[in-house]
Amino acid sequence: MVGIYFSGTGNTRHCISKFLYYYNNTKESDLYSIEDINCIKKIEENSDIVFAYPIYYSDLPIIVKNFLNDNKFIFKNKNIFIISTMGLFSGDGTACSARLFKMYGANVIGGLHLKMPDCIGDVKILKRSSERNKLIVKNAELKIKRTVMDMKKGKYIKDGLTFFHHIAGLLGQRLWFYNKTLQLRNKLKINYNNCISCNKCSVCCPVKNIKMIDNKPIPQGKCICCYRCISNCPKRVITLIGNKVYEQNNIQDYIQ
């Protein structure tokens, strides 16, 4: 089984890496980001795929939705197991991609929801203690291990894939925050008084939203809310929803 993923700040990558470790007894050799040009070839070469991504406001990240739509023809007859990660709640996080996969002729064999540390570092109310985040990561890893053990026995978990999950996702968040990420596309803020023009935000952005112009990082109005630049800024001068960075998400801080 090959792993294909998108990960904003590292949570999802950690989870799919753990999944492949338990399933294939490997981490890196079968793992490809959708930002990697080689991932298309790997999907074409493999019939069994685990596909992972974070959930934003009970919906797919724009970059993931575009990837699936742009490459719809390569998923026909593929067996796909879906992993979705979330900070709070999604309802039908795995079904958000499953509905597209089924349209494109894929066979969705199961889905797994994993609660992980929240990456929204500029909203204080969402922050948890380090010990709490370590426990969340530990519980996610245990759930991954149990899921893989069940899969090897022919039992496939269906997190997010039922009608009731769909209603929960729709009424719980998506109906109220529909297109929220689209509304945030041009809301990225940079405090240039403290910016050191290190270029890290421009380099790490998965959609090239930040360009260096006259030695300043300038947002281009196509932010996808992944919080990667915010978590990697050495001076904490970038914000999106809030106006102050309270925490920069780094999954390595919570791995025991």
Coordinates of C-alpha atoms in Angstrom, one line a residue:
M1 CA 0.0 0.0 0.0
V2 CA 1.3 3.4 -1.0
G3 CA 0.7 6.6 1.1
I4 CA -0.4 9.8 -0.5
Y5 CA -1.0 12.9 1.7
F6 CA -1.2 16.6 2.2
S7 CA -0.1 18.0 5.5
G8 CA 0.0 21.6 6.5
T9 CA 2.1 21.6 9.7
G10 CA 3.0 17.9 10.0
N11 CA 0.2 16.3 11.9
T12 CA -1.2 14.4 9.0
R13 CA 2.2 13.3 7.7
H14 CA 2.9 11.9 11.2
C15 CA -0.3 9.9 11.1
I16 CA 0.0 8.4 7.7
S17 CA 3.7 7.6 8.4
K18 CA 2.6 5.7 11.5
F19 CA -0.1 3.9 9.5
L20 CA 2.4 2.7 6.9
Y21 CA 4.8 1.7 9.6
Y22 CA 2.3 -0.7 11.1
Y23 CA 0.9 -1.8 7.7
N24 CA 4.0 -2.1 5.5
N25 CA 6.6 -2.0 8.3
T26 CA 8.0 1.1 6.6
K27 CA 7.7 4.9 7.0
E28 CA 9.3 6.9 4.2
S29 CA 9.8 4.7 1.1
D30 CA 6.0 4.4 0.4
L31 CA 5.0 7.9 1.4
Y32 CA 4.4 10.8 -1.1
S33 CA 3.0 14.3 -0.6
I34 CA 0.6 15.6 -3.3
E35 CA 3.2 18.4 -3.6
D36 CA 5.7 15.8 -4.9
I37 CA 5.6 15.4 -8.6
N38 CA 6.3 11.7 -8.2
C39 CA 3.0 11.0 -6.4
I40 CA 1.0 10.8 -9.6
K41 CA 3.3 8.0 -10.9
K42 CA 3.0 6.2 -7.6
I43 CA -0.8 6.3 -7.7
E44 CA -0.8 4.9 -11.2
E45 CA 1.6 2.1 -10.2
N46 CA -0.3 1.0 -7.1
S47 CA -3.8 -0.5 -6.7
D48 CA -4.0 0.0 -2.9
I49 CA -3.7 3.6 -1.6
V50 CA -4.0 5.2 1.8
F51 CA -4.9 8.9 1.2
A52 CA -4.6 11.4 4.1
Y53 CA -5.3 15.1 4.7
P54 CA -6.4 17.5 7.4
I55 CA -9.9 18.8 7.7
Y56 CA -10.6 22.6 7.7
Y57 CA -14.1 23.6 8.9
S58 CA -15.4 20.1 8.2
D59 CA -14.3 20.3 4.6
L60 CA -11.3 19.4 2.3
P61 CA -8.4 21.8 2.0
I62 CA -8.6 23.5 -1.3
I63 CA -5.3 22.1 -2.4
V64 CA -6.6 18.5 -1.8
K65 CA -9.9 19.2 -3.6
N66 CA -8.0 20.6 -6.6
F67 CA -5.6 17.7 -6.7
L68 CA -8.4 15.1 -6.8
N69 CA -10.3 17.0 -9.5
D70 CA -7.2 17.6 -11.6
N71 CA -6.2 13.9 -11.5
K72 CA -9.6 12.3 -11.5
F73 CA -8.8 9.7 -14.2
I74 CA -6.0 8.0 -12.2
F75 CA -8.2 6.8 -9.4
K76 CA -10.4 4.5 -11.4
N77 CA -10.5 1.0 -9.8
K78 CA -8.1 1.9 -7.0
N79 CA -8.7 0.6 -3.5
I80 CA -8.5 3.7 -1.2
F81 CA -8.4 3.9 2.5
I82 CA -8.9 7.5 3.8
I83 CA -7.4 9.2 6.8
S84 CA -8.5 12.6 7.9
T85 CA -7.0 14.5 10.8
M86 CA -8.7 17.3 12.8
G87 CA -8.2 19.5 15.8
L88 CA -11.7 19.4 17.1
F89 CA -14.5 17.8 15.0
S90 CA -15.3 17.1 11.4
G91 CA -18.3 14.7 11.3
D92 CA -17.7 13.3 7.8
G93 CA -14.1 14.3 7.2
T94 CA -13.2 11.1 5.3
A95 CA -16.4 11.3 3.2
C96 CA -15.5 14.7 1.9
S97 CA -12.9 13.0 -0.4
A98 CA -14.8 9.6 -0.5
R99 CA -17.6 11.2 -2.4
L100 CA -15.2 12.5 -5.1
F101 CA -13.3 9.2 -5.2
K102 CA -16.5 7.3 -5.9
M103 CA -17.4 9.7 -8.6
Y104 CA -14.0 8.9 -10.2
G105 CA -14.5 5.2 -10.1
A106 CA -12.4 4.3 -7.0
N107 CA -13.4 1.8 -4.4
V108 CA -13.3 3.4 -0.9
I109 CA -12.6 0.5 1.5
G110 CA -12.6 2.5 4.8
G111 CA -12.0 5.7 6.7
L112 CA -10.2 6.8 9.8
H113 CA -10.7 10.0 11.8
L114 CA -7.8 11.1 14.1
K115 CA -7.9 13.9 16.5
M116 CA -4.6 15.8 16.6
P117 CA -3.1 19.0 18.2
D118 CA -4.8 22.0 16.7
C119 CA -2.6 23.9 14.3
I120 CA -4.5 27.2 14.5
G121 CA -1.8 29.0 16.5
D122 CA -3.3 32.5 16.5
V123 CA -6.5 31.7 18.4
K124 CA -5.9 31.3 22.1
I125 CA -9.1 29.5 23.0
L126 CA -8.1 26.5 20.8
K127 CA -4.7 26.0 22.6
R128 CA -4.1 23.0 24.8
S129 CA -1.3 22.2 27.3
S130 CA 1.7 20.4 26.0
E131 CA 0.8 17.3 28.2
R132 CA -2.7 17.3 26.7
N133 CA -1.3 17.4 23.2
K134 CA 1.1 14.6 23.9
L135 CA -1.8 12.5 25.1
I136 CA -3.8 13.3 22.0
V137 CA -1.0 12.2 19.8
K138 CA -0.5 9.0 21.8
N139 CA -4.2 8.1 21.5
A140 CA -4.1 8.8 17.8
E141 CA -1.2 6.4 17.4
L142 CA -3.0 3.7 19.4
K143 CA -6.1 4.1 17.2
I144 CA -3.9 3.8 14.1
K145 CA -2.3 0.6 15.4
R146 CA -5.7 -1.0 16.2
T147 CA -7.1 0.0 12.8
V148 CA -4.2 -1.6 11.0
M149 CA -4.5 -4.8 13.0
D150 CA -8.2 -5.0 12.2
M151 CA -7.6 -4.3 8.5
K152 CA -5.2 -7.2 8.4
K153 CA -8.1 -9.4 9.7
G154 CA -10.4 -8.0 7.0
K155 CA -12.2 -5.5 9.2
Y156 CA -12.3 -1.9 7.9
I157 CA -13.3 1.0 10.1
K158 CA -15.8 3.4 8.5
D159 CA -15.2 6.7 10.4
G160 CA -17.0 9.6 8.6
L161 CA -18.5 7.5 5.8
T162 CA -22.1 6.9 7.0
F163 CA -25.2 9.0 6.4
F164 CA -25.2 10.0 10.1
H165 CA -21.6 11.2 9.8
H166 CA -22.6 13.3 6.8
I167 CA -25.4 15.0 8.7
A168 CA -23.0 15.7 11.6
G169 CA -20.5 17.3 9.4
L170 CA -23.1 19.3 7.5
L171 CA -25.0 20.6 10.5
G172 CA -22.1 20.7 12.9
Q173 CA -19.8 22.9 10.8
R174 CA -20.0 23.0 7.1
L175 CA -23.4 24.6 6.8
W176 CA -22.3 27.5 9.1
F177 CA -18.8 27.9 7.7
Y178 CA -19.4 27.1 4.1
N179 CA -16.6 28.6 2.0
K180 CA -14.9 29.9 5.2
T181 CA -11.5 29.1 3.8
L182 CA -12.3 30.9 0.6
Q183 CA -13.1 34.0 2.6
L184 CA -9.8 33.8 4.3
R185 CA -7.7 33.5 1.2
N186 CA -6.7 37.2 1.3
K187 CA -6.6 37.7 5.1
L188 CA -3.0 36.7 5.8
K189 CA -1.3 39.4 7.8
I190 CA 2.4 40.1 8.2
N191 CA 3.9 42.5 10.7
Y192 CA 6.7 44.0 8.6
N193 CA 8.0 46.0 11.6
N194 CA 9.4 42.7 13.1
C195 CA 9.8 40.7 9.8
I196 CA 13.4 39.8 9.1
S197 CA 12.8 38.8 5.4
C198 CA 14.2 35.4 5.9
N199 CA 12.0 34.0 3.1
K200 CA 11.0 30.9 5.1
C201 CA 7.3 31.6 4.6
S202 CA 7.6 32.0 0.9
V203 CA 9.6 28.7 0.5
C204 CA 7.3 26.6 2.7
C205 CA 4.0 27.7 1.3
P206 CA 2.4 24.8 -0.6
V207 CA 0.5 27.1 -3.0
K208 CA 3.1 29.8 -3.5
N209 CA 0.8 32.4 -1.8
I210 CA 3.8 34.4 -0.5
K211 CA 6.2 36.1 -2.8
M212 CA 9.3 38.1 -1.9
I213 CA 8.9 41.5 -3.5
D214 CA 11.5 44.2 -2.7
N215 CA 12.8 41.9 0.0
K216 CA 9.4 41.7 1.7
P217 CA 7.1 38.7 1.9
I218 CA 3.8 39.7 0.2
P219 CA 0.7 37.6 0.3
Q220 CA -0.9 36.9 -3.1
G221 CA -4.5 36.4 -1.9
K222 CA -4.6 32.6 -2.3
C223 CA -4.0 31.3 1.3
I224 CA -5.5 27.8 1.9
C225 CA -5.4 28.1 5.8
C226 CA -2.8 25.4 6.3
Y227 CA -0.9 27.5 8.9
R228 CA 2.5 26.2 7.6
C229 CA 4.0 29.7 7.2
I230 CA 2.7 30.8 10.6
S231 CA 4.2 27.7 12.3
N232 CA 7.5 28.2 10.6
C233 CA 8.0 32.0 11.0
P234 CA 11.0 32.5 13.3
K235 CA 9.7 35.9 14.5
R236 CA 6.0 34.9 14.8
V237 CA 5.0 37.9 12.6
I238 CA 2.4 36.1 10.5
T239 CA -1.3 35.6 11.5
L240 CA -4.5 34.7 9.8
I241 CA -7.6 34.4 11.9
G242 CA -6.2 36.1 15.0
N243 CA -3.7 38.9 15.5
K244 CA -1.1 37.2 17.7
V245 CA 0.7 33.9 17.5
Y246 CA 0.2 32.0 20.8
E247 CA 1.7 28.7 19.6
Q248 CA 3.6 27.3 16.6
N249 CA 2.5 23.7 15.9
N250 CA 5.4 21.2 15.8
I251 CA 4.4 17.6 16.0
Q252 CA 7.9 16.6 17.2
D253 CA 7.2 18.4 20.5
Y254 CA 4.4 16.0 21.2
I255 CA 5.9 12.6 20.2
Q256 CA 6.9 10.6 23.2

